[in-house]
Amino acid sequence: MIRHVALFTWTEDATGEQKAEAAARLNTLPGIIPQIRSYAVGADAGLNPGNHEFAVVADFDSVEDYLAYRDHPVHQAILAEHIKPILASRAAVQYAV
């Protein structure tokens, strides 16, 4: 299994509405992309200073399934329309589970 973890920090001018819309759009992906085995998104709980503000954790049965998710046109559209406009920084990792 492959786990994908993406961490986002939003721009200072990102609104609460924009952040909520980004999360809502991302949450539609499990119903659209059948290769997603499990999917969770959420805002940082604020327990430690310096953390990123938002996380996506997704599991896939194979590298090919992850690539299908990564390159899926709906996923790419959500990134372009709802994530990148308010994105200050991003970190990501994919690893075998």
GROMACS .gro file of N, CA and C in nm:
model
  291
    1MET      N    1   0.084  -0.117   0.000
    1MET     CA    2   0.000   0.000   0.000
    1MET      C    3   0.089   0.124   0.000
    2ILE      N    4   0.043   0.228  -0.066
    2ILE     CA    5   0.114   0.356  -0.072
    2ILE      C    6   0.032   0.460   0.005
    3ARG      N    7   0.098   0.531   0.094
    3ARG     CA    8   0.034   0.641   0.167
    3ARG      C    9   0.090   0.773   0.113
    4HIS      N   10  -0.001   0.865   0.085
    4HIS     CA   11   0.032   1.000   0.040
    4HIS      C   12  -0.006   1.097   0.150
    5VAL      N   13   0.089   1.180   0.191
    5VAL     CA   14   0.063   1.283   0.292
    5VAL      C   15   0.104   1.417   0.231
    6ALA      N   16   0.010   1.511   0.227
    6ALA     CA   17   0.038   1.646   0.179
    6ALA      C   18   0.003   1.744   0.289
    7LEU      N   19   0.091   1.840   0.311
    7LEU     CA   20   0.071   1.942   0.413
    7LEU      C   21   0.072   2.079   0.348
    8PHE      N   22  -0.025   2.161   0.383
    8PHE     CA   23  -0.039   2.293   0.323
    8PHE      C   24  -0.030   2.401   0.430
    9THR      N   25   0.027   2.513   0.394
    9THR     CA   26   0.016   2.637   0.468
    9THR      C   27  -0.049   2.737   0.375
   10TRP      N   28  -0.152   2.805   0.425
   10TRP     CA   29  -0.228   2.897   0.343
   10TRP      C   30  -0.165   3.036   0.343
   11THR      N   31  -0.197   3.113   0.242
   11THR     CA   32  -0.151   3.252   0.238
   11THR      C   33  -0.219   3.330   0.351
   12GLU      N   34  -0.159   3.441   0.388
   12GLU     CA   35  -0.215   3.522   0.496
   12GLU      C   36  -0.352   3.578   0.461
   13ASP      N   37  -0.377   3.601   0.333
   13ASP     CA   38  -0.505   3.658   0.294
   13ASP      C   39  -0.611   3.553   0.258
   14ALA      N   40  -0.581   3.425   0.276
   14ALA     CA   41  -0.680   3.320   0.250
   14ALA      C   42  -0.793   3.334   0.352
   15THR      N   43  -0.915   3.332   0.303
   15THR     CA   44  -1.030   3.348   0.391
   15THR      C   45  -1.074   3.213   0.446
   16GLY      N   46  -1.150   3.217   0.553
   16GLY     CA   47  -1.208   3.095   0.608
   16GLY      C   48  -1.297   3.026   0.507
   17GLU      N   49  -1.369   3.104   0.429
   17GLU     CA   50  -1.456   3.048   0.326
   17GLU      C   51  -1.374   2.974   0.219
   18GLN      N   52  -1.263   3.031   0.177
   18GLN     CA   53  -1.178   2.965   0.077
   18GLN      C   54  -1.120   2.835   0.132
   19LYS      N   55  -1.076   2.837   0.256
   19LYS     CA   56  -1.020   2.717   0.319
   19LYS      C   57  -1.126   2.607   0.330
   20ALA      N   58  -1.246   2.646   0.371
   20ALA     CA   59  -1.355   2.549   0.383
   20ALA      C   60  -1.393   2.491   0.246
   21GLU      N   61  -1.393   2.575   0.144
   21GLU     CA   62  -1.425   2.528   0.008
   21GLU      C   63  -1.319   2.432  -0.042
   22ALA      N   64  -1.192   2.461  -0.015
   22ALA     CA   65  -1.084   2.370  -0.056
   22ALA      C   66  -1.104   2.234   0.010
   23ALA      N   67  -1.132   2.232   0.139
   23ALA     CA   68  -1.153   2.106   0.210
   23ALA      C   69  -1.275   2.033   0.155
   24ALA      N   70  -1.383   2.106   0.131
   24ALA     CA   71  -1.504   2.043   0.078
   24ALA      C   72  -1.480   1.981  -0.058
   25ARG      N   73  -1.410   2.052  -0.143
   25ARG     CA   74  -1.380   1.999  -0.278
   25ARG      C   75  -1.292   1.874  -0.268
   26LEU      N   76  -1.189   1.880  -0.184
   26LEU     CA   77  -1.103   1.762  -0.168
   26LEU      C   78  -1.183   1.642  -0.118
   27ASN      N   79  -1.277   1.667  -0.028
   27ASN     CA   80  -1.358   1.558   0.028
   27ASN      C   81  -1.449   1.492  -0.074
   28THR      N   82  -1.467   1.552  -0.191
   28THR     CA   83  -1.548   1.488  -0.296
   28THR      C   84  -1.470   1.379  -0.369
   29LEU      N   85  -1.338   1.382  -0.359
   29LEU     CA   86  -1.255   1.294  -0.442
   29LEU      C   87  -1.276   1.144  -0.418
   30PRO      N   88  -1.298   1.097  -0.295
   30PRO     CA   89  -1.320   0.952  -0.281
   30PRO      C   90  -1.442   0.901  -0.358
   31GLY      N   91  -1.541   0.984  -0.380
   31GLY     CA   92  -1.657   0.943  -0.458
   31GLY      C   93  -1.636   0.952  -0.607
   32ILE      N   94  -1.525   1.012  -0.648
   32ILE     CA   95  -1.497   1.034  -0.790
   32ILE      C   96  -1.384   0.944  -0.840
   33ILE      N   97  -1.284   0.923  -0.755
   33ILE     CA   98  -1.164   0.847  -0.795
   33ILE      C   99  -1.166   0.712  -0.724
   34PRO      N  100  -1.200   0.604  -0.794
   34PRO     CA  101  -1.217   0.474  -0.729
   34PRO      C  102  -1.087   0.414  -0.674
   35GLN      N  103  -0.973   0.463  -0.717
   35GLN     CA  104  -0.846   0.408  -0.670
   35GLN      C  105  -0.813   0.448  -0.526
   36ILE      N  106  -0.885   0.545  -0.471
   36ILE     CA  107  -0.860   0.588  -0.333
   36ILE      C  108  -0.914   0.482  -0.238
   37ARG      N  109  -0.824   0.428  -0.154
   37ARG     CA  110  -0.864   0.327  -0.055
   37ARG      C  111  -0.915   0.395   0.072
   38SER      N  112  -0.843   0.495   0.121
   38SER     CA  113  -0.889   0.575   0.235
   38SER      C  114  -0.842   0.718   0.215
   39TYR      N  115  -0.916   0.813   0.276
   39TYR     CA  116  -0.888   0.953   0.249
   39TYR      C  117  -0.933   1.035   0.368
   40ALA      N  118  -0.845   1.121   0.417
   40ALA     CA  119  -0.879   1.209   0.528
   40ALA      C  120  -0.813   1.345   0.504
   41VAL      N  121  -0.889   1.449   0.530
   41VAL     CA  122  -0.836   1.585   0.522
   41VAL      C  123  -0.875   1.657   0.649
   42GLY      N  124  -0.794   1.755   0.689
   42GLY     CA  125  -0.831   1.831   0.807
   42GLY      C  126  -0.734   1.943   0.837
   43ALA      N  127  -0.787   2.040   0.910
   43ALA     CA  128  -0.706   2.153   0.956
   43ALA      C  129  -0.623   2.111   1.076
   44ASP      N  130  -0.507   2.172   1.090
   44ASP     CA  131  -0.420   2.147   1.203
   44ASP      C  132  -0.493   2.182   1.333
   45ALA      N  133  -0.473   2.102   1.435
   45ALA     CA  134  -0.538   2.123   1.565
   45ALA      C  135  -0.476   2.237   1.644
   46GLY      N  136  -0.361   2.289   1.598
   46GLY     CA  137  -0.300   2.402   1.666
   46GLY      C  138  -0.227   2.366   1.795
   47LEU      N  139  -0.183   2.243   1.807
   47LEU     CA  140  -0.118   2.198   1.930
   47LEU      C  141   0.029   2.237   1.938
   48ASN      N  142   0.093   2.255   1.823
   48ASN     CA  143   0.235   2.288   1.819
   48ASN      C  144   0.259   2.406   1.726
   49PRO      N  145   0.340   2.501   1.769
   49PRO     CA  146   0.371   2.614   1.681
   49PRO      C  147   0.454   2.568   1.562
   50GLY      N  148   0.437   2.636   1.450
   50GLY     CA  149   0.518   2.607   1.333
   50GLY      C  150   0.465   2.497   1.244
   51ASN      N  151   0.353   2.434   1.280
   51ASN     CA  152   0.297   2.330   1.195
   51ASN      C  153   0.239   2.389   1.068
   52HIS      N  154   0.223   2.304   0.967
   52HIS     CA  155   0.143   2.340   0.852
   52HIS      C  156  -0.001   2.353   0.899
   53GLU      N  157  -0.086   2.414   0.815
   53GLU     CA  158  -0.223   2.444   0.857
   53GLU      C  159  -0.326   2.339   0.817
   54PHE      N  160  -0.292   2.253   0.722
   54PHE     CA  161  -0.391   2.161   0.665
   54PHE      C  162  -0.320   2.036   0.616
   55ALA      N  163  -0.387   1.921   0.627
   55ALA     CA  164  -0.326   1.795   0.583
   55ALA      C  165  -0.424   1.712   0.501
   56VAL      N  166  -0.366   1.637   0.408
   56VAL     CA  167  -0.437   1.534   0.332
   56VAL      C  168  -0.359   1.404   0.353
   57VAL      N  169  -0.429   1.299   0.392
   57VAL     CA  170  -0.367   1.166   0.404
   57VAL      C  171  -0.452   1.070   0.323
   58ALA      N  172  -0.390   1.005   0.226
   58ALA     CA  173  -0.463   0.915   0.137
   58ALA      C  174  -0.385   0.786   0.119
   59ASP      N  175  -0.457   0.675   0.116
   59ASP     CA  176  -0.397   0.544   0.094
   59ASP      C  177  -0.445   0.485  -0.038
   60PHE      N  178  -0.352   0.413  -0.102
   60PHE     CA  179  -0.376   0.351  -0.232
   60PHE      C  180  -0.318   0.211  -0.231
   61ASP      N  181  -0.379   0.121  -0.305
   61ASP     CA  182  -0.330  -0.017  -0.310
   61ASP      C  183  -0.197  -0.031  -0.382
   62SER      N  184  -0.167   0.062  -0.473
   62SER     CA  185  -0.046   0.048  -0.554
   62SER      C  186   0.003   0.186  -0.598
   63VAL      N  187   0.125   0.189  -0.649
   63VAL     CA  188   0.179   0.311  -0.706
   63VAL      C  189   0.092   0.357  -0.821
   64GLU      N  190   0.046   0.264  -0.903
   64GLU     CA  191  -0.038   0.298  -1.017
   64GLU      C  192  -0.168   0.366  -0.972
   65ASP      N  193  -0.224   0.318  -0.862
   65ASP     CA  194  -0.346   0.379  -0.809
   65ASP      C  195  -0.317   0.521  -0.759
   66TYR      N  196  -0.204   0.540  -0.692
   66TYR     CA  197  -0.167   0.676  -0.649
   66TYR      C  198  -0.152   0.768  -0.771
   67LEU      N  199  -0.083   0.720  -0.875
   67LEU     CA  200  -0.063   0.802  -0.995
   67LEU      C  201  -0.195   0.836  -1.062
   68ALA      N  202  -0.291   0.743  -1.059
   68ALA     CA  203  -0.423   0.771  -1.116
   68ALA      C  204  -0.489   0.886  -1.039
   69TYR      N  205  -0.476   0.886  -0.908
   69TYR     CA  206  -0.528   0.995  -0.824
   69TYR      C  207  -0.454   1.125  -0.852
   70ARG      N  208  -0.322   1.119  -0.849
   70ARG     CA  209  -0.240   1.238  -0.870
   70ARG      C  210  -0.275   1.308  -1.000
   71ASP      N  211  -0.294   1.230  -1.106
   71ASP     CA  212  -0.312   1.286  -1.239
   71ASP      C  213  -0.459   1.301  -1.279
   72HIS      N  214  -0.551   1.260  -1.194
   72HIS     CA  215  -0.693   1.265  -1.229
   72HIS      C  216  -0.734   1.409  -1.258
   73PRO      N  217  -0.809   1.432  -1.366
   73PRO     CA  218  -0.844   1.569  -1.404
   73PRO      C  219  -0.926   1.644  -1.299
   74VAL      N  220  -1.012   1.576  -1.226
   74VAL     CA  221  -1.089   1.646  -1.121
   74VAL      C  222  -0.997   1.688  -1.008
   75HIS      N  223  -0.906   1.601  -0.967
   75HIS     CA  224  -0.807   1.636  -0.865
   75HIS      C  225  -0.723   1.754  -0.911
   76GLN      N  226  -0.676   1.749  -1.033
   76GLN     CA  227  -0.594   1.858  -1.086
   76GLN      C  228  -0.673   1.989  -1.092
   77ALA      N  229  -0.800   1.983  -1.125
   77ALA     CA  230  -0.883   2.103  -1.129
   77ALA      C  231  -0.902   2.162  -0.989
   78ILE      N  232  -0.923   2.078  -0.890
   78ILE     CA  233  -0.938   2.126  -0.753
   78ILE      C  234  -0.808   2.194  -0.708
   79LEU      N  235  -0.696   2.133  -0.739
   79LEU     CA  236  -0.568   2.195  -0.704
   79LEU      C  237  -0.554   2.332  -0.769
   80ALA      N  238  -0.583   2.340  -0.897
   80ALA     CA  239  -0.566   2.464  -0.972
   80ALA      C  240  -0.663   2.573  -0.928
   81GLU      N  241  -0.787   2.535  -0.901
   81GLU     CA  242  -0.891   2.634  -0.875
   81GLU      C  243  -0.910   2.670  -0.728
   82HIS      N  244  -0.878   2.575  -0.636
   82HIS     CA  245  -0.912   2.596  -0.495
   82HIS      C  246  -0.793   2.588  -0.399
   83ILE      N  247  -0.687   2.523  -0.440
   83ILE     CA  248  -0.571   2.509  -0.351
   83ILE      C  249  -0.462   2.611  -0.387
   84LYS      N  250  -0.414   2.606  -0.509
   84LYS     CA  251  -0.302   2.693  -0.548
   84LYS      C  252  -0.327   2.841  -0.528
   85PRO      N  253  -0.449   2.892  -0.550
   85PRO     CA  254  -0.470   3.036  -0.530
   85PRO      C  255  -0.450   3.083  -0.385
   86ILE      N  256  -0.459   2.992  -0.288
   86ILE     CA  257  -0.443   3.031  -0.148
   86ILE      C  258  -0.325   2.960  -0.081
   87LEU      N  259  -0.240   2.897  -0.161
   87LEU     CA  260  -0.131   2.816  -0.108
   87LEU      C  261  -0.003   2.898  -0.090
   88ALA      N  262   0.047   2.901   0.033
   88ALA     CA  263   0.176   2.965   0.061
   88ALA      C  264   0.289   2.863   0.052
   89SER      N  265   0.267   2.742   0.105
   89SER     CA  266   0.371   2.638   0.096
   89SER      C  267   0.306   2.501   0.106
   90ARG      N  268   0.379   2.404   0.054
   90ARG     CA  269   0.332   2.266   0.051
   90ARG      C  270   0.449   2.172   0.076
   91ALA      N  271   0.423   2.066   0.149
   91ALA     CA  272   0.519   1.958   0.166
   91ALA      C  273   0.442   1.829   0.142
   92ALA      N  274   0.508   1.730   0.085
   92ALA     CA  275   0.439   1.602   0.060
   92ALA      C  276   0.539   1.488   0.066
   93VAL      N  277   0.485   1.371   0.092
   93VAL     CA  278   0.563   1.248   0.093
   93VAL      C  279   0.470   1.133   0.054
   94GLN      N  280   0.526   1.036  -0.016
   94GLN     CA  281   0.456   0.912  -0.044
   94GLN      C  282   0.547   0.800   0.006
   95TYR      N  283   0.489   0.704   0.078
   95TYR     CA  284   0.571   0.596   0.131
   95TYR      C  285   0.492   0.466   0.137
   96ALA      N  286   0.565   0.357   0.137
   96ALA     CA  287   0.502   0.225   0.144
   96ALA      C  288   0.457   0.197   0.288
   97VAL      N  289   0.338   0.144   0.300
   97VAL     CA  290   0.282   0.110   0.431
   97VAL      C  291   0.281  -0.041   0.445
   0.00000   0.00000   0.00000
